[in-house]
Amino acid sequence: GDVDFNRQIDTSDLSRLAHAFKTHPTDPHGIGWWQWNQDCDISGPAGVPDGYVDMYDMFPATVSFGSNAG
């Protein structure tokens, strides 16, 4: 869930995930609204990145909110 790599799962991570929600690699790249951010593609239905930012990617960050990343 630490998509900005600052070793904390916080509002910055949730914000980036929200900005990238429902995007895929063919969308414009960046960290703005509706822009693909590869770092936000954490997991998919099979437990591996799937090329789409959705609830499977949001879940690890939301349940780990406030924690330190590995």
CSV table of N, CA, C and O in Angstrom, one decimal:
chain,number,residue,atom,x,y,z
A,1,GLY,N,0.8,-1.2,0.0
A,1,GLY,CA,0.0,0.0,0.0
A,1,GLY,C,0.8,1.3,0.0
A,1,GLY,O,0.3,2.3,-0.1
A,2,ASP,N,2.1,1.2,0.2
A,2,ASP,CA,3.0,2.3,0.2
A,2,ASP,C,3.4,2.7,-1.2
A,2,ASP,O,4.5,2.4,-1.7
A,3,VAL,N,2.5,3.4,-2.0
A,3,VAL,CA,2.8,3.7,-3.4
A,3,VAL,C,3.7,4.9,-3.6
A,3,VAL,O,4.1,5.1,-4.8
A,4,ASP,N,4.0,5.7,-2.6
A,4,ASP,CA,4.9,6.8,-2.8
A,4,ASP,C,6.3,6.5,-2.1
A,4,ASP,O,7.2,7.3,-2.2
A,5,PHE,N,6.4,5.3,-1.6
A,5,PHE,CA,7.7,4.8,-1.1
A,5,PHE,C,8.4,5.6,0.0
A,5,PHE,O,9.6,5.7,0.0
A,6,ASN,N,7.5,6.2,0.9
A,6,ASN,CA,8.1,6.9,2.0
A,6,ASN,C,8.1,6.1,3.3
A,6,ASN,O,8.3,6.6,4.3
A,7,ARG,N,7.8,4.8,3.1
A,7,ARG,CA,7.8,3.8,4.2
A,7,ARG,C,6.6,4.0,5.2
A,7,ARG,O,6.6,3.4,6.3
A,8,GLN,N,5.6,4.8,4.8
A,8,GLN,CA,4.4,5.0,5.7
A,8,GLN,C,3.2,4.8,4.8
A,8,GLN,O,3.2,5.4,3.6
A,9,ILE,N,2.2,4.2,5.2
A,9,ILE,CA,0.9,4.1,4.5
A,9,ILE,C,0.0,5.2,5.1
A,9,ILE,O,-0.5,5.1,6.2
A,10,ASP,N,-0.1,6.3,4.3
A,10,ASP,CA,-0.8,7.4,4.8
A,10,ASP,C,-1.7,8.1,3.7
A,10,ASP,O,-2.0,7.4,2.7
A,11,THR,N,-2.2,9.3,4.0
A,11,THR,CA,-3.1,9.9,3.1
A,11,THR,C,-2.5,10.2,1.7
A,11,THR,O,-3.2,10.2,0.7
A,12,SER,N,-1.2,10.3,1.6
A,12,SER,CA,-0.5,10.5,0.4
A,12,SER,C,-0.7,9.3,-0.5
A,12,SER,O,-1.0,9.4,-1.7
A,13,ASP,N,-0.6,8.1,0.1
A,13,ASP,CA,-0.8,6.8,-0.7
A,13,ASP,C,-2.2,6.7,-1.1
A,13,ASP,O,-2.5,6.4,-2.3
A,14,LEU,N,-3.2,7.0,-0.2
A,14,LEU,CA,-4.6,6.8,-0.6
A,14,LEU,C,-5.0,7.9,-1.7
A,14,LEU,O,-5.8,7.6,-2.6
A,15,SER,N,-4.4,9.0,-1.6
A,15,SER,CA,-4.6,10.1,-2.6
A,15,SER,C,-4.1,9.6,-4.0
A,15,SER,O,-4.8,9.7,-5.0
A,16,ARG,N,-2.9,9.1,-4.1
A,16,ARG,CA,-2.4,8.6,-5.3
A,16,ARG,C,-3.2,7.4,-5.9
A,16,ARG,O,-3.5,7.4,-7.1
A,17,LEU,N,-3.7,6.5,-5.0
A,17,LEU,CA,-4.5,5.5,-5.5
A,17,LEU,C,-5.9,6.0,-6.0
A,17,LEU,O,-6.4,5.5,-7.0
A,18,ALA,N,-6.4,7.0,-5.3
A,18,ALA,CA,-7.7,7.6,-5.8
A,18,ALA,C,-7.5,8.2,-7.1
A,18,ALA,O,-8.4,8.1,-8.0
A,19,HIS,N,-6.4,8.9,-7.3
A,19,HIS,CA,-6.2,9.6,-8.6
A,19,HIS,C,-6.1,8.6,-9.7
A,19,HIS,O,-6.5,8.8,-10.8
A,20,ALA,N,-5.5,7.4,-9.4
A,20,ALA,CA,-5.2,6.4,-10.5
A,20,ALA,C,-6.4,5.4,-10.6
A,20,ALA,O,-6.4,4.5,-11.5
A,21,PHE,N,-7.4,5.5,-9.8
A,21,PHE,CA,-8.5,4.5,-9.8
A,21,PHE,C,-9.2,4.4,-11.1
A,21,PHE,O,-9.5,5.4,-11.8
A,22,LYS,N,-9.3,3.2,-11.6
A,22,LYS,CA,-10.0,2.8,-12.8
A,22,LYS,C,-9.1,3.2,-14.0
A,22,LYS,O,-9.6,3.5,-15.1
A,23,THR,N,-7.8,3.2,-13.9
A,23,THR,CA,-6.9,3.5,-15.0
A,23,THR,C,-6.1,2.2,-15.4
A,23,THR,O,-6.1,1.3,-14.6
A,24,HIS,N,-5.6,2.3,-16.5
A,24,HIS,CA,-4.7,1.2,-17.0
A,24,HIS,C,-3.6,1.7,-17.9
A,24,HIS,O,-3.6,2.9,-18.1
A,25,PRO,N,-2.6,0.9,-18.3
A,25,PRO,CA,-1.4,1.5,-18.9
A,25,PRO,C,-1.6,2.3,-20.2
A,25,PRO,O,-0.8,3.1,-20.6
A,26,THR,N,-2.8,2.2,-20.9
A,26,THR,CA,-3.0,3.0,-22.1
A,26,THR,C,-3.5,4.4,-21.8
A,26,THR,O,-3.5,5.2,-22.7
A,27,ASP,N,-3.8,4.7,-20.5
A,27,ASP,CA,-4.2,6.0,-20.1
A,27,ASP,C,-2.9,6.9,-20.0
A,27,ASP,O,-1.8,6.4,-19.8
A,28,PRO,N,-3.1,8.2,-20.0
A,28,PRO,CA,-1.9,9.1,-19.7
A,28,PRO,C,-1.2,8.7,-18.4
A,28,PRO,O,-1.9,8.4,-17.5
A,29,HIS,N,0.1,8.8,-18.4
A,29,HIS,CA,0.9,8.5,-17.2
A,29,HIS,C,1.1,9.7,-16.3
A,29,HIS,O,1.2,10.8,-16.8
A,30,GLY,N,1.1,9.5,-15.0
A,30,GLY,CA,1.4,10.6,-14.1
A,30,GLY,C,0.8,10.3,-12.7
A,30,GLY,O,0.5,9.2,-12.4
A,31,ILE,N,0.7,11.3,-11.9
A,31,ILE,CA,0.1,11.2,-10.6
A,31,ILE,C,-1.2,12.0,-10.5
A,31,ILE,O,-1.7,12.2,-9.4
A,32,GLY,N,-1.7,12.6,-11.6
A,32,GLY,CA,-2.9,13.4,-11.5
A,32,GLY,C,-4.2,12.5,-11.7
A,32,GLY,O,-4.1,11.3,-11.8
A,33,TRP,N,-5.3,13.2,-11.6
A,33,TRP,CA,-6.6,12.5,-11.7
A,33,TRP,C,-6.6,11.7,-13.1
A,33,TRP,O,-6.3,12.2,-14.1
A,34,TRP,N,-7.1,10.5,-13.0
A,34,TRP,CA,-7.3,9.6,-14.2
A,34,TRP,C,-6.0,9.4,-15.0
A,34,TRP,O,-6.1,9.2,-16.2
A,35,GLN,N,-4.9,9.4,-14.3
A,35,GLN,CA,-3.6,9.1,-14.9
A,35,GLN,C,-3.1,7.8,-14.4
A,35,GLN,O,-3.1,7.5,-13.2
A,36,TRP,N,-2.6,7.0,-15.3
A,36,TRP,CA,-2.0,5.7,-14.9
A,36,TRP,C,-0.7,5.9,-14.1
A,36,TRP,O,0.2,6.7,-14.4
A,37,ASN,N,-0.6,5.2,-13.0
A,37,ASN,CA,0.6,5.2,-12.1
A,37,ASN,C,0.9,3.8,-11.8
A,37,ASN,O,0.2,3.1,-11.1
A,38,GLN,N,1.9,3.3,-12.4
A,38,GLN,CA,2.3,1.9,-12.3
A,38,GLN,C,2.4,1.4,-10.8
A,38,GLN,O,2.1,0.3,-10.5
A,39,ASP,N,2.9,2.3,-10.0
A,39,ASP,CA,3.1,2.0,-8.6
A,39,ASP,C,1.8,1.7,-7.9
A,39,ASP,O,1.8,1.1,-6.8
A,40,CYS,N,0.7,2.2,-8.4
A,40,CYS,CA,-0.6,2.0,-7.8
A,40,CYS,C,-1.2,0.6,-8.2
A,40,CYS,O,-2.2,0.2,-7.6
A,41,ASP,N,-0.7,-0.1,-9.1
A,41,ASP,CA,-1.2,-1.4,-9.5
A,41,ASP,C,-0.5,-2.4,-8.6
A,41,ASP,O,0.5,-3.1,-9.0
A,42,ILE,N,-1.1,-2.5,-7.4
A,42,ILE,CA,-0.5,-3.4,-6.4
A,42,ILE,C,-0.9,-4.8,-6.5
A,42,ILE,O,0.0,-5.7,-6.4
A,43,SER,N,-2.1,-5.1,-6.8
A,43,SER,CA,-2.6,-6.5,-6.8
A,43,SER,C,-3.8,-6.6,-7.7
A,43,SER,O,-4.5,-5.6,-8.0
A,44,GLY,N,-4.1,-7.8,-8.1
A,44,GLY,CA,-5.3,-8.1,-8.9
A,44,GLY,C,-6.0,-9.3,-8.3
A,44,GLY,O,-5.7,-9.8,-7.2
A,45,PRO,N,-7.1,-9.8,-9.0
A,45,PRO,CA,-7.8,-10.9,-8.4
A,45,PRO,C,-6.9,-12.2,-8.1
A,45,PRO,O,-7.2,-12.9,-7.2
A,46,ALA,N,-5.8,-12.3,-8.9
A,46,ALA,CA,-4.9,-13.5,-8.7
A,46,ALA,C,-3.8,-13.2,-7.7
A,46,ALA,O,-2.9,-14.0,-7.5
A,47,GLY,N,-3.8,-11.9,-7.1
A,47,GLY,CA,-2.8,-11.6,-6.1
A,47,GLY,C,-1.6,-11.0,-6.7
A,47,GLY,O,-0.6,-10.7,-6.0
A,48,VAL,N,-1.6,-10.7,-8.0
A,48,VAL,CA,-0.4,-10.1,-8.7
A,48,VAL,C,-0.9,-8.9,-9.5
A,48,VAL,O,-2.1,-8.8,-9.8
A,49,PRO,N,-0.1,-7.9,-9.8
A,49,PRO,CA,-0.5,-6.7,-10.6
A,49,PRO,C,-1.1,-7.2,-11.9
A,49,PRO,O,-0.7,-8.1,-12.5
A,50,ASP,N,-2.3,-6.5,-12.2
A,50,ASP,CA,-3.0,-7.0,-13.4
A,50,ASP,C,-3.2,-5.9,-14.5
A,50,ASP,O,-4.0,-6.1,-15.4
A,51,GLY,N,-2.5,-4.8,-14.3
A,51,GLY,CA,-2.6,-3.7,-15.4
A,51,GLY,C,-3.9,-2.9,-15.2
A,51,GLY,O,-4.3,-2.3,-16.2
A,52,TYR,N,-4.5,-2.8,-14.0
A,52,TYR,CA,-5.7,-2.0,-13.8
A,52,TYR,C,-5.7,-1.6,-12.4
A,52,TYR,O,-5.5,-2.5,-11.5
A,53,VAL,N,-6.0,-0.4,-12.1
A,53,VAL,CA,-6.1,0.1,-10.7
A,53,VAL,C,-7.6,0.0,-10.3
A,53,VAL,O,-8.4,0.7,-10.8
A,54,ASP,N,-7.9,-0.8,-9.3
A,54,ASP,CA,-9.2,-1.0,-8.8
A,54,ASP,C,-9.2,-1.3,-7.3
A,54,ASP,O,-8.3,-1.0,-6.6
A,55,MET,N,-10.3,-1.9,-6.9
A,55,MET,CA,-10.5,-2.1,-5.4
A,55,MET,C,-9.4,-3.1,-4.9
A,55,MET,O,-9.1,-3.1,-3.7
A,56,TYR,N,-9.0,-4.0,-5.8
A,56,TYR,CA,-7.9,-5.0,-5.3
A,56,TYR,C,-6.6,-4.2,-5.0
A,56,TYR,O,-5.8,-4.7,-4.2
A,57,ASP,N,-6.4,-3.1,-5.6
A,57,ASP,CA,-5.3,-2.2,-5.2
A,57,ASP,C,-5.5,-1.3,-4.1
A,57,ASP,O,-4.6,-1.0,-3.3
A,58,MET,N,-6.7,-0.9,-3.9
A,58,MET,CA,-7.1,0.0,-2.8
A,58,MET,C,-7.1,-0.7,-1.5
A,58,MET,O,-6.7,-0.2,-0.4
A,59,PHE,N,-7.5,-1.9,-1.5
A,59,PHE,CA,-7.7,-2.7,-0.2
A,59,PHE,C,-6.4,-2.8,0.6
A,59,PHE,O,-6.5,-2.5,1.8
A,60,PRO,N,-5.3,-3.2,0.1
A,60,PRO,CA,-4.1,-3.3,0.9
A,60,PRO,C,-3.7,-2.0,1.6
A,60,PRO,O,-3.3,-2.0,2.8
A,61,ALA,N,-3.9,-0.9,0.9
A,61,ALA,CA,-3.6,0.4,1.5
A,61,ALA,C,-4.6,0.8,2.6
A,61,ALA,O,-4.2,1.4,3.6
A,62,THR,N,-5.8,0.6,2.3
A,62,THR,CA,-6.8,1.0,3.3
A,62,THR,C,-6.8,0.2,4.6
A,62,THR,O,-6.9,0.7,5.7
A,63,VAL,N,-6.5,-1.1,4.5
A,63,VAL,CA,-6.4,-1.9,5.7
A,63,VAL,C,-5.1,-1.7,6.5
A,63,VAL,O,-5.0,-2.0,7.7
A,64,SER,N,-4.1,-1.2,5.8
A,64,SER,CA,-2.8,-0.9,6.4
A,64,SER,C,-2.6,0.5,6.7
A,64,SER,O,-1.5,0.9,7.1
A,65,PHE,N,-3.6,1.3,6.5
A,65,PHE,CA,-3.5,2.8,6.8
A,65,PHE,C,-3.0,3.1,8.2
A,65,PHE,O,-3.4,2.5,9.2
A,66,GLY,N,-2.0,4.0,8.2
A,66,GLY,CA,-1.4,4.3,9.5
A,66,GLY,C,-0.2,3.5,9.9
A,66,GLY,O,0.5,3.7,10.9
A,67,SER,N,0.1,2.4,9.1
A,67,SER,CA,1.2,1.5,9.4
A,67,SER,C,2.5,2.0,8.7
A,67,SER,O,2.5,2.8,7.8
A,68,ASN,N,3.6,1.4,9.1
A,68,ASN,CA,4.8,1.5,8.4
A,68,ASN,C,5.0,0.4,7.4
A,68,ASN,O,4.6,-0.7,7.7
A,69,ALA,N,5.5,0.7,6.3
A,69,ALA,CA,5.7,-0.3,5.2
A,69,ALA,C,7.0,-1.0,5.5
A,69,ALA,O,8.0,-0.4,5.9
A,70,GLY,N,7.0,-2.3,5.2
A,70,GLY,CA,8.1,-3.2,5.4
A,70,GLY,C,9.4,-2.7,5.4
A,70,GLY,O,10.4,-2.7,5.7
